[in-house]
Structure formats: structure tokens, C-alpha cells
Amino acid sequence: QVQLVESGGGLVQAGGSLSLSCAASGRTFSNYAMGWFRQAPGKEREFVATISWSGHRTLYADSVKGRFTISRDNAKNTVYLQMNSLKPEDTAVYYCASSEWDGSTSRYEYDDWGQGTQVTVSS
């Protein structure tokens, strides 16, 4: 099992930026693909971005492509999500998760999850 702890959420105005971090412990971090998901009130948890175990392959949801960047530092057991040009519709709890499958966009293929961090974008 991988233990995951997100940080970096907060309140920001539309057009602003936030950087999320997710620190991992437990099993070997570099063996797992990592993903970011988000869940707004009353909505299902949705895919945001994923990065392969090596960091060489990334995928993004269409809604965040060109604005968000996922990256990882295997030496620090940490995955990041840089969010720019934020919109009110980006408001949600953001979760990081680990998967044995590279390139997965389905939450059902992610086994371990963090507790989430709130991101609120005001208009």
C-alpha cells in the first residue's frame, strides 16, 4: 500500500495559479503511475491528469489541457500539479492516487488515494 498526503490547496481568484503536492510513502514510489482527480460537490470524481512511473508520459483531461501540468520527482517521492489560469469550474477537492497501470484515466484503476485538498476559485 502507498500512503499519500496532498497539500497546497487554497482559495485563489480566477486567472490565478496554485501548485499542489502529493507526498508518498510506503511502497516504492517509482513503481507506480500517479494521477490527480477532483470532485466537486454533487458530482462524481473525475480524472484530471496522470503521469507514468518514469515521468515520460502524461495525459490530461480536455478541460485542463494547456493550463495544468503534472510532474513527479521520484527522488522525493512526490507528484505535483501546477494549475494556471484557474477558472471557477476548477473548484473541487483534489485527490492524488497511485496505479499499477500507466496511462489510466479511470478512477477504478487507482488503488491508493490521499485524503484530498480543497481548491476554491472565486470569480
Tab-separated table of C-alpha atoms in Angstrom:
chain	number	residue	atom	x	y	z
A	1	GLN	CA	0.000	0.000	0.000
A	2	VAL	CA	1.087	3.560	-0.740
A	3	GLN	CA	0.241	6.329	1.707
A	4	LEU	CA	-0.468	9.658	0.016
A	5	VAL	CA	-0.773	13.136	1.506
A	6	GLU	CA	-1.829	16.119	-0.598
A	7	SER	CA	-1.044	19.746	0.180
A	8	GLY	CA	-1.147	23.155	-1.464
A	9	GLY	CA	-4.853	23.760	-1.898
A	10	GLY	CA	-6.493	27.054	-1.069
A	11	LEU	CA	-8.525	29.982	-2.302
A	12	VAL	CA	-7.491	31.843	-5.449
A	13	GLN	CA	-9.095	34.307	-7.818
A	14	ALA	CA	-9.979	33.330	-11.355
A	15	GLY	CA	-6.941	33.554	-13.586
A	16	GLY	CA	-4.599	32.774	-10.733
A	17	SER	CA	-2.347	29.784	-10.063
A	18	LEU	CA	-1.905	27.108	-7.422
A	19	SER	CA	0.577	24.285	-7.044
A	20	LEU	CA	-0.466	21.018	-5.409
A	21	SER	CA	1.910	18.441	-3.997
A	22	CYS	CA	1.367	14.827	-3.055
A	23	ALA	CA	3.927	13.105	-0.856
A	24	ALA	CA	4.064	9.328	-0.962
A	25	SER	CA	5.370	6.750	1.478
A	26	GLY	CA	5.183	3.002	1.800
A	27	ARG	CA	5.903	1.002	-1.317
A	28	THR	CA	8.463	2.064	-3.926
A	29	PHE	CA	7.051	5.269	-5.389
A	30	SER	CA	8.805	4.938	-8.736
A	31	ASN	CA	6.993	1.656	-9.412
A	32	TYR	CA	3.625	3.407	-9.765
A	33	ALA	CA	1.904	5.709	-12.165
A	34	MET	CA	0.335	8.661	-10.380
A	35	GLY	CA	-2.819	10.570	-11.079
A	36	TRP	CA	-4.781	13.591	-9.971
A	37	PHE	CA	-8.559	13.521	-9.758
A	38	ARG	CA	-11.066	16.046	-8.494
A	39	GLN	CA	-14.570	16.010	-7.100
A	40	ALA	CA	-16.912	18.967	-6.954
A	41	PRO	CA	-19.984	18.976	-4.687
A	42	GLY	CA	-22.733	16.804	-6.102
A	43	LYS	CA	-20.547	15.481	-8.891
A	44	GLU	CA	-18.609	12.303	-9.489
A	45	ARG	CA	-14.868	12.148	-9.041
A	46	GLU	CA	-13.251	12.947	-12.381
A	47	PHE	CA	-9.864	12.428	-13.959
A	48	VAL	CA	-7.557	15.433	-14.198
A	49	ALA	CA	-4.078	14.185	-15.127
A	50	THR	CA	-1.778	11.190	-14.921
A	51	ILE	CA	1.948	10.634	-15.211
A	52	SER	CA	3.828	7.412	-15.890
A	53	TRP	CA	6.199	5.845	-13.395
A	54	SER	CA	9.169	7.271	-15.314
A	55	GLY	CA	7.618	10.688	-15.759
A	56	HIS	CA	7.988	10.484	-19.529
A	57	ARG	CA	4.306	10.108	-20.365
A	58	THR	CA	1.499	12.399	-19.271
A	59	LEU	CA	-2.208	12.600	-20.066
A	60	TYR	CA	-4.690	15.351	-19.283
A	61	ALA	CA	-8.415	15.822	-19.255
A	62	ASP	CA	-9.527	18.098	-22.063
A	63	SER	CA	-10.874	20.576	-19.533
A	64	VAL	CA	-7.407	21.254	-18.076
A	65	LYS	CA	-5.139	20.677	-21.066
A	66	GLY	CA	-2.815	23.607	-21.626
A	67	ARG	CA	-3.476	25.016	-18.143
A	68	PHE	CA	-2.382	22.245	-15.750
A	69	THR	CA	0.944	20.418	-15.644
A	70	ILE	CA	1.620	17.173	-13.797
A	71	SER	CA	5.165	16.238	-12.831
A	72	ARG	CA	6.957	13.962	-10.401
A	73	ASP	CA	10.218	13.729	-8.534
A	74	ASN	CA	10.944	10.093	-7.743
A	75	ALA	CA	13.887	11.042	-5.538
A	76	LYS	CA	11.485	12.994	-3.314
A	77	ASN	CA	8.565	10.548	-3.644
A	78	THR	CA	6.377	13.446	-4.691
A	79	VAL	CA	3.990	14.223	-7.526
A	80	TYR	CA	2.931	17.770	-8.364
A	81	LEU	CA	0.089	19.507	-10.145
A	82	GLN	CA	0.757	23.037	-11.331
A	83	MET	CA	-2.527	24.780	-12.075
A	84	ASN	CA	-2.545	28.016	-14.063
A	85	SER	CA	-5.330	30.185	-15.480
A	86	LEU	CA	-7.713	28.774	-12.921
A	87	LYS	CA	-11.447	29.015	-13.505
A	88	PRO	CA	-14.360	28.856	-11.054
A	89	GLU	CA	-15.297	25.491	-12.546
A	90	ASP	CA	-11.956	24.122	-11.312
A	91	THR	CA	-13.300	24.397	-7.761
A	92	ALA	CA	-13.209	20.924	-6.191
A	93	VAL	CA	-11.436	18.658	-3.761
A	94	TYR	CA	-8.308	17.394	-5.497
A	95	TYR	CA	-7.016	13.887	-4.847
A	96	CYS	CA	-3.823	12.156	-5.828
A	97	ALA	CA	-3.784	8.428	-6.376
A	98	SER	CA	-1.432	5.627	-7.392
A	99	SER	CA	-1.928	2.967	-10.018
A	100	GLU	CA	-0.107	-0.054	-11.336
A	101	TRP	CA	-1.319	0.924	-14.814
A	102	ASP	CA	0.450	3.591	-16.843
A	103	GLY	CA	-1.867	5.944	-18.700
A	104	SER	CA	-5.063	5.084	-16.866
A	105	THR	CA	-7.793	7.718	-16.707
A	106	SER	CA	-10.263	5.548	-14.800
A	107	ARG	CA	-10.512	6.034	-11.057
A	108	TYR	CA	-11.259	2.333	-10.722
A	109	GLU	CA	-7.693	1.508	-11.765
A	110	TYR	CA	-6.195	3.556	-8.942
A	111	ASP	CA	-5.693	1.680	-5.714
A	112	ASP	CA	-4.452	4.120	-3.110
A	113	TRP	CA	-5.785	7.623	-2.515
A	114	GLY	CA	-4.898	10.652	-0.468
A	115	GLN	CA	-7.346	12.494	1.742
A	116	GLY	CA	-7.776	15.357	-0.711
A	117	THR	CA	-7.091	19.082	-0.663
A	118	GLN	CA	-9.675	21.789	-1.341
A	119	VAL	CA	-9.182	24.178	-4.235
A	120	THR	CA	-11.590	27.090	-4.480
A	121	VAL	CA	-11.524	29.541	-7.378
A	122	SER	CA	-13.511	32.734	-6.956
A	123	SER	CA	-14.911	34.698	-9.879
